[in-house]
Short mmCIF file of C-alpha atoms in Angstrom, two decimals:
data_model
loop_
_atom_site.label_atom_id
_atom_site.label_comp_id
_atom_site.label_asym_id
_atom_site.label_seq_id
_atom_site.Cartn_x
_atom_site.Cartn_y
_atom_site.Cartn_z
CA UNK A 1 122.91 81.62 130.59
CA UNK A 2 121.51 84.52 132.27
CA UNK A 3 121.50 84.63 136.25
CA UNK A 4 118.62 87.26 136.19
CA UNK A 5 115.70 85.46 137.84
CA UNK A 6 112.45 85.15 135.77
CA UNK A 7 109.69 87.14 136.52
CA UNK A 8 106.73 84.78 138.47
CA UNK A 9 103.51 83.65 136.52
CA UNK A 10 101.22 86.79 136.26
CA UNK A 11 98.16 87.10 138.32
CA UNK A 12 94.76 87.76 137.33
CA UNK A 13 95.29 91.18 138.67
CA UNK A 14 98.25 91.64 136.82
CA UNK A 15 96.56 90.38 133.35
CA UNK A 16 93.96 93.11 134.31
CA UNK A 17 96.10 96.11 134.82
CA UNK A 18 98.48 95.27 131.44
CA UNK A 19 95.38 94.48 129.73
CA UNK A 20 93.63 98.46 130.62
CA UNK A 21 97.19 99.52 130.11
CA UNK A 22 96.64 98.10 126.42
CA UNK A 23 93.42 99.47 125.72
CA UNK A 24 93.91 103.07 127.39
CA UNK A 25 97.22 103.49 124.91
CA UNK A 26 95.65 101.85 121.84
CA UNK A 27 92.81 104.32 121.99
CA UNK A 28 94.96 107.46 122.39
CA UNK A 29 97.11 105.78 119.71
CA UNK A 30 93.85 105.20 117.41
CA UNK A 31 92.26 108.39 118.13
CA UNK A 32 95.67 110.35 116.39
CA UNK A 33 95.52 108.53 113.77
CA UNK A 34 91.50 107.99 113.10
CA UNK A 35 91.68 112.14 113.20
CA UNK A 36 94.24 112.17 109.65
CA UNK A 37 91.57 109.74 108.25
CA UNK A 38 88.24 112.12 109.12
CA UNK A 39 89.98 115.15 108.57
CA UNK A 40 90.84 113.95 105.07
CA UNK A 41 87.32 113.23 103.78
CA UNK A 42 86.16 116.63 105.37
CA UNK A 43 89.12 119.32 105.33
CA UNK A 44 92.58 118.16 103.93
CA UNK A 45 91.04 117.43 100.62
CA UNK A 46 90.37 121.57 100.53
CA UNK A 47 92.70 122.90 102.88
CA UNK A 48 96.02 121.03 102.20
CA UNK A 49 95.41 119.87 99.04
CA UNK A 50 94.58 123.05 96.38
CA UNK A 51 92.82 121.97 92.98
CA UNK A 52 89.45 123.47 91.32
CA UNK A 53 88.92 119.25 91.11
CA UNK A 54 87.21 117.92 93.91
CA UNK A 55 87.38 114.40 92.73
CA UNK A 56 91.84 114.64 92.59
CA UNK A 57 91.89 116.93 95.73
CA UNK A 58 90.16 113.80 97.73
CA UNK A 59 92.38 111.43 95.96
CA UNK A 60 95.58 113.48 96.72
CA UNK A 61 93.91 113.31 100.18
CA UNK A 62 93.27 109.50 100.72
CA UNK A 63 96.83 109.08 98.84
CA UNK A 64 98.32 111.18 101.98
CA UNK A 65 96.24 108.95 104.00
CA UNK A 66 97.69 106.09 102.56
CA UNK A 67 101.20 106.92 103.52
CA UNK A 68 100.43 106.39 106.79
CA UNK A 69 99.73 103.04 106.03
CA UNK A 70 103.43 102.95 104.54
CA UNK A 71 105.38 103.25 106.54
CA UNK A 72 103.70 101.15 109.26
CA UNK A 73 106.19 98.19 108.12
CA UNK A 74 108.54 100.18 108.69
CA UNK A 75 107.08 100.77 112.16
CA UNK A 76 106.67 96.65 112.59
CA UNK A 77 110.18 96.37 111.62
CA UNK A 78 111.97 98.87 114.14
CA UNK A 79 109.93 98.42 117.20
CA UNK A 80 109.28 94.36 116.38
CA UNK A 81 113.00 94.05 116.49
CA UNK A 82 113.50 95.92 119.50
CA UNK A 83 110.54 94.68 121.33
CA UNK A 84 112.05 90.90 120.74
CA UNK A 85 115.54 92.43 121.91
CA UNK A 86 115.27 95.08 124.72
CA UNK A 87 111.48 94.47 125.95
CA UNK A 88 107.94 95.23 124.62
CA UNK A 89 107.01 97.70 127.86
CA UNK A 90 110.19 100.08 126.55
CA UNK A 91 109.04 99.92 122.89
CA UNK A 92 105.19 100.73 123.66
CA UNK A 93 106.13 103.89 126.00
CA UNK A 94 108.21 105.27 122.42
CA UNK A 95 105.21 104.65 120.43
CA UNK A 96 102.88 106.78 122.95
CA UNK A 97 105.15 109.84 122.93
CA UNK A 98 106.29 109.28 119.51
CA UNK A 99 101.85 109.50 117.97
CA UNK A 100 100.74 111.91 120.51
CA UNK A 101 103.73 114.63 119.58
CA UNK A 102 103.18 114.70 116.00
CA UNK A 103 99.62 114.32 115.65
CA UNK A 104 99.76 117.72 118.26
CA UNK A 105 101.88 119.10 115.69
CA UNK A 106 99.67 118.81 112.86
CA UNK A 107 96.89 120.81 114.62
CA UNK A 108 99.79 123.87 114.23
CA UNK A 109 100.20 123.20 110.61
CA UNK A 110 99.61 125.95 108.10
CA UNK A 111 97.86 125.34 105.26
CA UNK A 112 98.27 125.52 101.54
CA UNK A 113 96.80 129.08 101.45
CA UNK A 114 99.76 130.24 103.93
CA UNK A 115 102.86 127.81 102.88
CA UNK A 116 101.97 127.10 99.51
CA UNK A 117 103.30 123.57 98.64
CA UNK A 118 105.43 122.89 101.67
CA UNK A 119 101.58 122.46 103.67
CA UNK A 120 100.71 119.41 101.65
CA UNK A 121 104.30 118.09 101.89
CA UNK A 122 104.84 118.46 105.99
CA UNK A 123 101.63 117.49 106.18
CA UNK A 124 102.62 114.17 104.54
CA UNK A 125 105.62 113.94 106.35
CA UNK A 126 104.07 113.82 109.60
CA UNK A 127 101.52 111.22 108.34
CA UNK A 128 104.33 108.99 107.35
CA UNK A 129 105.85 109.42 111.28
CA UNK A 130 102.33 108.82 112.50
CA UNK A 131 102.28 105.59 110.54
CA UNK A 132 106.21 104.92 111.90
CA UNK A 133 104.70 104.79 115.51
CA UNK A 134 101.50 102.69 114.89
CA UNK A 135 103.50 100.59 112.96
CA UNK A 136 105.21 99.32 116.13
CA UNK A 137 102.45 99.84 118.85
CA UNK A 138 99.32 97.65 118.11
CA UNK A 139 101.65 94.51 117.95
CA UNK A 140 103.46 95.43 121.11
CA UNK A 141 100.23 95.98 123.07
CA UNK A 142 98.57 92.87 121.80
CA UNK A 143 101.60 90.89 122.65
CA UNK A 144 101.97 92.19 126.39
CA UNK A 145 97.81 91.49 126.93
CA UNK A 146 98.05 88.13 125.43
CA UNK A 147 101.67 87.06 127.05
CA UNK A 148 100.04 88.02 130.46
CA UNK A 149 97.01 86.54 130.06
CA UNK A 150 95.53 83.35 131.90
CA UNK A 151 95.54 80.45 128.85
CA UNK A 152 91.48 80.16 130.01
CA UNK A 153 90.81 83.78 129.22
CA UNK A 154 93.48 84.47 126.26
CA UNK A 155 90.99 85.89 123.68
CA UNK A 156 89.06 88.55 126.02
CA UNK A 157 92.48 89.82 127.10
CA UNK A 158 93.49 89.46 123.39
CA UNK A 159 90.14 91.61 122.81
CA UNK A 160 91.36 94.63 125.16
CA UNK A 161 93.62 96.50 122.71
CA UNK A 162 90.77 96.17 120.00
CA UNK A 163 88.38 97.87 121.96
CA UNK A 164 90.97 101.02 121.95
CA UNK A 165 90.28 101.33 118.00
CA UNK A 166 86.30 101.62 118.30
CA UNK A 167 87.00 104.17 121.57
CA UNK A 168 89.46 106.00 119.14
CA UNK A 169 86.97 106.05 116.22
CA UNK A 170 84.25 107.65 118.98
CA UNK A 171 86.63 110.70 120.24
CA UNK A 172 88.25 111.38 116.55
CA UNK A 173 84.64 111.45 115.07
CA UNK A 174 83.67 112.99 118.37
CA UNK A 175 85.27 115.28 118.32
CA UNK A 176 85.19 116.02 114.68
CA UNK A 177 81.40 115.90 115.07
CA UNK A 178 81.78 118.43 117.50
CA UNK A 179 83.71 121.46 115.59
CA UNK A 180 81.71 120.15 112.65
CA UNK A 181 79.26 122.40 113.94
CA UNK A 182 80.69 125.35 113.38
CA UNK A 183 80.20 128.02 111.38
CA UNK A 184 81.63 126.31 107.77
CA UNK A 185 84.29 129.71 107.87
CA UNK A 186 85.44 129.15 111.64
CA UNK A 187 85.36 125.31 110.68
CA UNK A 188 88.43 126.08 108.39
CA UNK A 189 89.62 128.79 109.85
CA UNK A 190 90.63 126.69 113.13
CA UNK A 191 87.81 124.62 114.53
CA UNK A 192 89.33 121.77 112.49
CA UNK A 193 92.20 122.17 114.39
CA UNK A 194 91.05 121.16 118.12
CA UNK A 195 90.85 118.25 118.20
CA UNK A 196 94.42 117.53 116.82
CA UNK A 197 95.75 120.08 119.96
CA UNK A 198 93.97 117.92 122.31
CA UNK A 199 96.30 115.35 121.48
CA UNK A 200 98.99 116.98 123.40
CA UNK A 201 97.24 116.98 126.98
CA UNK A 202 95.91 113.22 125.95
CA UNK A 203 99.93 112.03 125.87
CA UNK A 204 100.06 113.17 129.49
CA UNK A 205 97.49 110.01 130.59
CA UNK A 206 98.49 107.66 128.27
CA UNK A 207 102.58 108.18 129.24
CA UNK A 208 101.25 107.80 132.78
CA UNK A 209 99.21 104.68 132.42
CA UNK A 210 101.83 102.95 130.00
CA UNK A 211 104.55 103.49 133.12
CA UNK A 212 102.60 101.37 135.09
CA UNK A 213 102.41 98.53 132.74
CA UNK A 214 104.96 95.65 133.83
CA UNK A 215 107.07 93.70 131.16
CA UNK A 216 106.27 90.69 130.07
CA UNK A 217 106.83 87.80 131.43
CA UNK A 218 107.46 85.42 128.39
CA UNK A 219 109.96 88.27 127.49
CA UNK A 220 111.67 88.37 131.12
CA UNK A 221 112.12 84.60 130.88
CA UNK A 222 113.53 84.53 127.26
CA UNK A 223 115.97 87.26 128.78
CA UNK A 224 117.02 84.94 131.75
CA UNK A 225 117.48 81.97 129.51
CA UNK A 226 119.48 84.17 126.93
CA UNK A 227 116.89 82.94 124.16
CA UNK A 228 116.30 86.07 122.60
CA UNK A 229 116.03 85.70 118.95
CA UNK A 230 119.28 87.71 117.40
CA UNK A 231 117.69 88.87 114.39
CA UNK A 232 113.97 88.74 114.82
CA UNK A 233 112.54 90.10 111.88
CA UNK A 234 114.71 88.17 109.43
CA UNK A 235 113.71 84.96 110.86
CA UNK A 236 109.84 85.58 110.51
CA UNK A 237 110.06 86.97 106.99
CA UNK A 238 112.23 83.74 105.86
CA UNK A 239 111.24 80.85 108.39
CA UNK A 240 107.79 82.03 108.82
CA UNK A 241 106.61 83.68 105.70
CA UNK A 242 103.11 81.33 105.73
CA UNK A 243 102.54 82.50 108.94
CA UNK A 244 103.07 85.57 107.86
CA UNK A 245 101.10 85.71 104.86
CA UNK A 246 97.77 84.35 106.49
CA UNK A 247 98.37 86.54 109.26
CA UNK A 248 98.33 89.02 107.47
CA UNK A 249 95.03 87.89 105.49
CA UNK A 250 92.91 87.15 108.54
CA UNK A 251 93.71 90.78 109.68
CA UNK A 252 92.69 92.60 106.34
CA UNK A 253 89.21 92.84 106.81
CA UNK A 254 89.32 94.49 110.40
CA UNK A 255 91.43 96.71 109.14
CA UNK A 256 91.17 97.38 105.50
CA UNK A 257 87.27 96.43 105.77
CA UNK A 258 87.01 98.86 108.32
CA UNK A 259 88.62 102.24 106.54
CA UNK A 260 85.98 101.50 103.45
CA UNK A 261 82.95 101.28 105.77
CA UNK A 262 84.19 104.51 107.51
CA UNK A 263 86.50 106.88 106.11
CA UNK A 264 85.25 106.17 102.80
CA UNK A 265 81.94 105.88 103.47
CA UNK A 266 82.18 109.47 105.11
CA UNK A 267 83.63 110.65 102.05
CA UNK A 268 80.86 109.37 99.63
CA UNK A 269 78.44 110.05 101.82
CA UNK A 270 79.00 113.74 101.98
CA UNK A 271 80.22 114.11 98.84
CA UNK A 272 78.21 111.60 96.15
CA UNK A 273 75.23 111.55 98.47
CA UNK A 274 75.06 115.33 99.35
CA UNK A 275 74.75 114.09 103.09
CA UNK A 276 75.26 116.37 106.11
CA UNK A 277 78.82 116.12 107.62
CA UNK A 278 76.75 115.49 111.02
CA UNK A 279 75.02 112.76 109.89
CA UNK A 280 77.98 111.11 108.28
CA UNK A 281 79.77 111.15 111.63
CA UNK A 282 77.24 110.45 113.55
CA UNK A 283 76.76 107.02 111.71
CA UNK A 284 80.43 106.14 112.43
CA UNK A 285 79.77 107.10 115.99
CA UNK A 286 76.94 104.84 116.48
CA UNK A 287 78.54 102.18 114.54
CA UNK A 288 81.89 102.45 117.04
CA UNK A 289 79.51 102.49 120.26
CA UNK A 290 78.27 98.87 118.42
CA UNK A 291 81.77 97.73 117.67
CA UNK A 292 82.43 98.12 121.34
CA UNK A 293 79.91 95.35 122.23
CA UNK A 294 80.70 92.74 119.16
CA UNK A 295 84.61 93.13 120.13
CA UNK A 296 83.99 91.79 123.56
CA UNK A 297 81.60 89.62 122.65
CA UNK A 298 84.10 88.36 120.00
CA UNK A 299 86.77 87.72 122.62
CA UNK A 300 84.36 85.81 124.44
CA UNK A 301 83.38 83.07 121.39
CA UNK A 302 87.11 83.13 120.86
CA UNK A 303 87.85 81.52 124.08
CA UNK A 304 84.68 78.87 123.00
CA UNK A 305 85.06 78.18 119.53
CA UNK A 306 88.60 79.08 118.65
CA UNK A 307 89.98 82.65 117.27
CA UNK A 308 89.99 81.17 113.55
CA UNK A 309 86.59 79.78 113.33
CA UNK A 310 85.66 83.19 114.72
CA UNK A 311 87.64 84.87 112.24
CA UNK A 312 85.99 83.04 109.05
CA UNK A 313 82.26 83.32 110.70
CA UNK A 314 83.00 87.09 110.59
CA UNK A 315 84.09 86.99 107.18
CA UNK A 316 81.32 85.21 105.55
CA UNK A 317 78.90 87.76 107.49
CA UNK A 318 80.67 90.83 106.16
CA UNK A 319 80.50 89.31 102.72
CA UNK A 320 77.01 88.75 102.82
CA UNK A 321 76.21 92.57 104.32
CA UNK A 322 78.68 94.78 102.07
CA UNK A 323 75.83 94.98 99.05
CA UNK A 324 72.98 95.41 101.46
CA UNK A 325 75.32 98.40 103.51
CA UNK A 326 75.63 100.34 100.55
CA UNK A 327 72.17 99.96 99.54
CA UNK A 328 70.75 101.23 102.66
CA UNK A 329 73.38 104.40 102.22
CA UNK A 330 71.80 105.46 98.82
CA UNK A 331 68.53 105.41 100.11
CA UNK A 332 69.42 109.13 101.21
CA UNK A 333 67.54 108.04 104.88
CA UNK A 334 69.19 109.18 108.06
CA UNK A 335 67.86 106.03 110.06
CA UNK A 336 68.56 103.47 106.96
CA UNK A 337 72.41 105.71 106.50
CA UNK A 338 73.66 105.23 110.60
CA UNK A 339 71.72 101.06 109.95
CA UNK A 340 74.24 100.53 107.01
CA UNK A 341 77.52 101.79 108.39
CA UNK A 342 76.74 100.12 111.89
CA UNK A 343 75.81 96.74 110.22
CA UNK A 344 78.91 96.90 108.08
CA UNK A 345 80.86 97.96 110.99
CA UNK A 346 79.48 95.34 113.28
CA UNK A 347 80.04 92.40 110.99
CA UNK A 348 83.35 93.21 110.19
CA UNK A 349 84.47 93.38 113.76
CA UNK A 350 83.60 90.01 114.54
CA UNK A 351 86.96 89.00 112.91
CA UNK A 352 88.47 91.93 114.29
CA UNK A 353 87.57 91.09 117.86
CA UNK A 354 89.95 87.79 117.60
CA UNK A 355 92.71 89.20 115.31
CA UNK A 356 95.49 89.48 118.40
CA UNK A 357 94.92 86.30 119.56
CA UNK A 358 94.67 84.40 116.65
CA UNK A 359 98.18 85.95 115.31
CA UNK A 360 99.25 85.50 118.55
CA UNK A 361 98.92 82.08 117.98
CA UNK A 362 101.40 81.66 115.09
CA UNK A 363 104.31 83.27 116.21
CA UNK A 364 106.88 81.46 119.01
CA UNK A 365 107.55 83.90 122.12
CA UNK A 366 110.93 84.84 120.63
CA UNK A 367 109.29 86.09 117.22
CA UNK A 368 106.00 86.96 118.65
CA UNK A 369 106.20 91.03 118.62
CA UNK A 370 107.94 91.17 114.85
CA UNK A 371 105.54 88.27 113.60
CA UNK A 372 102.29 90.07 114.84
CA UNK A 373 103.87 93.46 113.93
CA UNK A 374 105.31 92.60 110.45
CA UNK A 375 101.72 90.84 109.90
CA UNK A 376 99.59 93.50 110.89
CA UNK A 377 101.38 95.94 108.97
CA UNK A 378 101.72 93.96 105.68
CA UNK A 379 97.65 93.74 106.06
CA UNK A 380 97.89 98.17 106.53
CA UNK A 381 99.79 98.31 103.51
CA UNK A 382 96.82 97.16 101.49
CA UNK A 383 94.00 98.73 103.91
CA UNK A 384 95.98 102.27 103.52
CA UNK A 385 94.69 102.32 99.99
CA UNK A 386 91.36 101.00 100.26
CA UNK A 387 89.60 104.31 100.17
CA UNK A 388 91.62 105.21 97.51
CA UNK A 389 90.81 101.78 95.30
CA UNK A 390 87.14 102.59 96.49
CA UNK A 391 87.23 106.35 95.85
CA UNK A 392 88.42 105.28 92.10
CA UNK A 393 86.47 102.03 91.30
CA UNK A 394 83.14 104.53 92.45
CA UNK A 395 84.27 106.54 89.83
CA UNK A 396 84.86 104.27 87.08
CA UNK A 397 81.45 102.45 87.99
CA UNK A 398 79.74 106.05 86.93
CA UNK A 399 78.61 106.36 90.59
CA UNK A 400 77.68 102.97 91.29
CA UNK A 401 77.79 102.08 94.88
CA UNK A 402 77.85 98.50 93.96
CA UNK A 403 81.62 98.55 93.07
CA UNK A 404 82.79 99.45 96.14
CA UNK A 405 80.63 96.89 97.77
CA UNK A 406 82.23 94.32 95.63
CA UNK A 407 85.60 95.45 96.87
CA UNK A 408 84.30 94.84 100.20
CA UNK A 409 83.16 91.44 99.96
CA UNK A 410 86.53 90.51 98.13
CA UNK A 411 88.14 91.84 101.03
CA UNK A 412 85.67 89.66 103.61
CA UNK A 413 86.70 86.73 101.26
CA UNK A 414 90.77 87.05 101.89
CA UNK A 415 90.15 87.13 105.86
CA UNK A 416 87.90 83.54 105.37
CA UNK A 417 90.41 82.10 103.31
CA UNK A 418 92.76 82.70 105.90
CA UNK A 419 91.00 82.19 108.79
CA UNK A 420 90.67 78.51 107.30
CA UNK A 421 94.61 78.16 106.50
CA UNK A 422 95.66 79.76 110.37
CA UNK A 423 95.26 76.65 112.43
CA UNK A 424 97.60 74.33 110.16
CA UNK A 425 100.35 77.11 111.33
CA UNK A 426 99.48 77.46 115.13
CA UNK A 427 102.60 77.40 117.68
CA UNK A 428 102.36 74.93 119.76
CA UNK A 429 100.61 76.03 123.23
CA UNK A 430 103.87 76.06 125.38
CA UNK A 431 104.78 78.79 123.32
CA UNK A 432 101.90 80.66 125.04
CA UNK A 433 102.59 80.18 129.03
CA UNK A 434 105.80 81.14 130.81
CA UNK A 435 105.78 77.71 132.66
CA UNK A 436 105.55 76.18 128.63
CA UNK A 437 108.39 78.11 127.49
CA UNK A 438 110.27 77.06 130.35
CA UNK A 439 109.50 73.33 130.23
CA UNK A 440 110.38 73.92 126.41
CA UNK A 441 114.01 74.88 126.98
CA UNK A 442 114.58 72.84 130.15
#
């Protein structure tokens, strides 16, 4: 037994300031690495990837995209372990410098025209590190919010870090939108560039807000009681693999759902469609100003209905919009084009909103960072592809937006399946409280 003295129940005030620390450091986090997805649809495909084949250049480009995706277990796995062994604060302030460095250092990069092949290849590289840090942060953060959190208000605190990806989706495409408007020659030239630079003086805030984050609690009181799990990982993937698995489901549709109403949407818009770059981000803008709203009205319901009934109400919504999103896109409209991507967007956020604390939920304090990181991660796995799968079905459909709108709804369909399984699996609710996991082990 440990004779280091637990840290006291968290105040609201506290819950606050971990739960801003959150959202500040998952929207510099998602802002990196939303910028690898834009700049894939719009320059990488040209720039990085050399081929008189526009269709392969993209899908070289999504496939780089993917590897992000990769290695994000691998990100789960490292940082899960650690943040169950050494503390989630340490874990999350790696992650921060780890994202903000190399996505810096791809604004530097030379391109294909300058390195021949080695452009494409460190270009991957750093993609795959990119994916390393994610891989470890968004399960970290949601675990500090949620472990600090009053039991009353557990899914708007839950809801914090999820409002960093929508914030990250408005400064990437921001940003994007931005240089976009550059001469096309100054565009490649370096305007593309930018807003991968301003990542470096971004790492300066988010390292200082992340310092001011306290541990957690649950974790401090584990550490007292010497109840640390020894080998974290390996007891989720074999003693909690259902949790795992539906975890994993009722997360695919924020995620996965989200890269086919965005990154590929951008990519057929302006390339199928003959759509103006401008237009194409601008959808995603208004779309992430939309998701903003949804995500903390989702936290809200959560806290009222339950994060799993939540999650399968989302689900059946997004299934019932993916045709409808795609057929407002082919219209060619501007006002029907920024309708369909913000609808799509919208609906599929609903689930997204609740996803931290409804995987929260099904992991014990001891396994909680691995078991939301290793389930998050095995649902980016599959969403890493998704343009891809969409960028190919399109094409074997001759065109035909439907087929990626069927992917879509399949997709919506996993995350209500699960949503329905998740509450069978549920930790029991002194897993959730320091006071419960105290009473637990007394």
């Amino acid at each position: 037994m440990s004779d280091r003295t637990p840290a006291p129940t968290p105040t609201a005030a506290d819950a606050r300031r971990v739960a801003v620390g959150a959202f500040v450091g998952t929207a510099f986090e998602w802002y990196d690495f939303f910028l690898y997805g834009t700049a894939a649809s719009l320059v990488f495909n040209r720039l990085f990837f050399a081929t008189d084949d526009a269709v392969v250049a993209t899908l070289a480009a999504f496939a780089s995209f993917a590897v992000g995706f990769v290695a994000r277990p691998l990100g789960g796995i490292v940082f899960g372990h650690l943040g169950d062994r050494i503390g989630r604060r340490a874990c999350l302030l790696i992650t921060v410098v780890m994202i903000g460095a190399v996505t810096g250092l791809i604004g530097v990069l030379p391109g294909f025209a300058d390195i021949g092949v080695a452009a494409p290849v460190l270009l991957t590289l750093l993609r795959l590190l990119q994916g390393v840090a994610v891989g470890g942060e968004w399960g970290g953060a949601i675990t500090l919010a949620v472990e600090h959190a009053p039991p009353e208000k557990r899914g708007r605190y839950a809801a914090m870090p999820q409002i960093g990806s929508p914030v990250g989706t408005l400064l990437s495409s921001g940003a994007f939108l931005l240089v976009a408007l550059l001469p096309p020659e100054d565009f490649d030239a370096w305007g593309w560039r930018i807003p991968f630079l301003v990542a470096f003086p971004l790492l300066g805030v988010a390292l200082w807000l992340r310092r001011r984050v306290e541990e957690s609690p649950l974790f401090d009181r584990l550490l007292a009681e010497d109840a640390r799990a020894s080998a974290p990982v390996t007891q989720v993937v074999t003693g909690a693999w259902p949790a795992l698995l539906v975890g994993a489901g009722s997360a695919l549709l924020g995620v996965g759902g989200f890269y086919l109403a965005t990154t590929f949407v951008i990519s057929y818009a302006t390339g199928d469609l003959d759509l103006p770059r401008p237009l194409a981000l601008g959808a995603t803008l208004v779309a992430a100003v939309v998701e903003i709203g949804v995500l903390v009205l989702g936290g809200r319901l959560a806290e009222r209905f339950g994060a799993a009934r939540v999650t399968v109400a989302g689900g059946i919504a997004s299934a019932l919009v993916a045709l409808p999103m795609f057929w407002l896109l082919d219209t060619r409209n501007g006002v029907a084009v920024v309708l369909g991507v913000t609808l799509g967007v919208a609906m599929l956020s609903i689930p997204y909103a609740v996803s931290g604390d409804l995987l929260a939920r099904l992991f014990p304090a001891r396994l909680r960072y691995s078991g939301i990181a290793l389930a998050a991660n095995l649902a980016g796995i599959v969403s890493g592809f998704v343009p891809l799968v969409a960028t190919a079905v399109l094409a074997a459909a001759g065109g035909g937006s439907w087929a990626p709108g069927l992917l879509l709804v399949g997709i919506a369909l996993v995350t209500v399946v699960s949503g329905l399984l998740a509450p069978r699996l549920y930790v029991p609710e002194a897993e959730m409280t320091t006071e419960g996991v105290a009473r637990s082990r007394a």
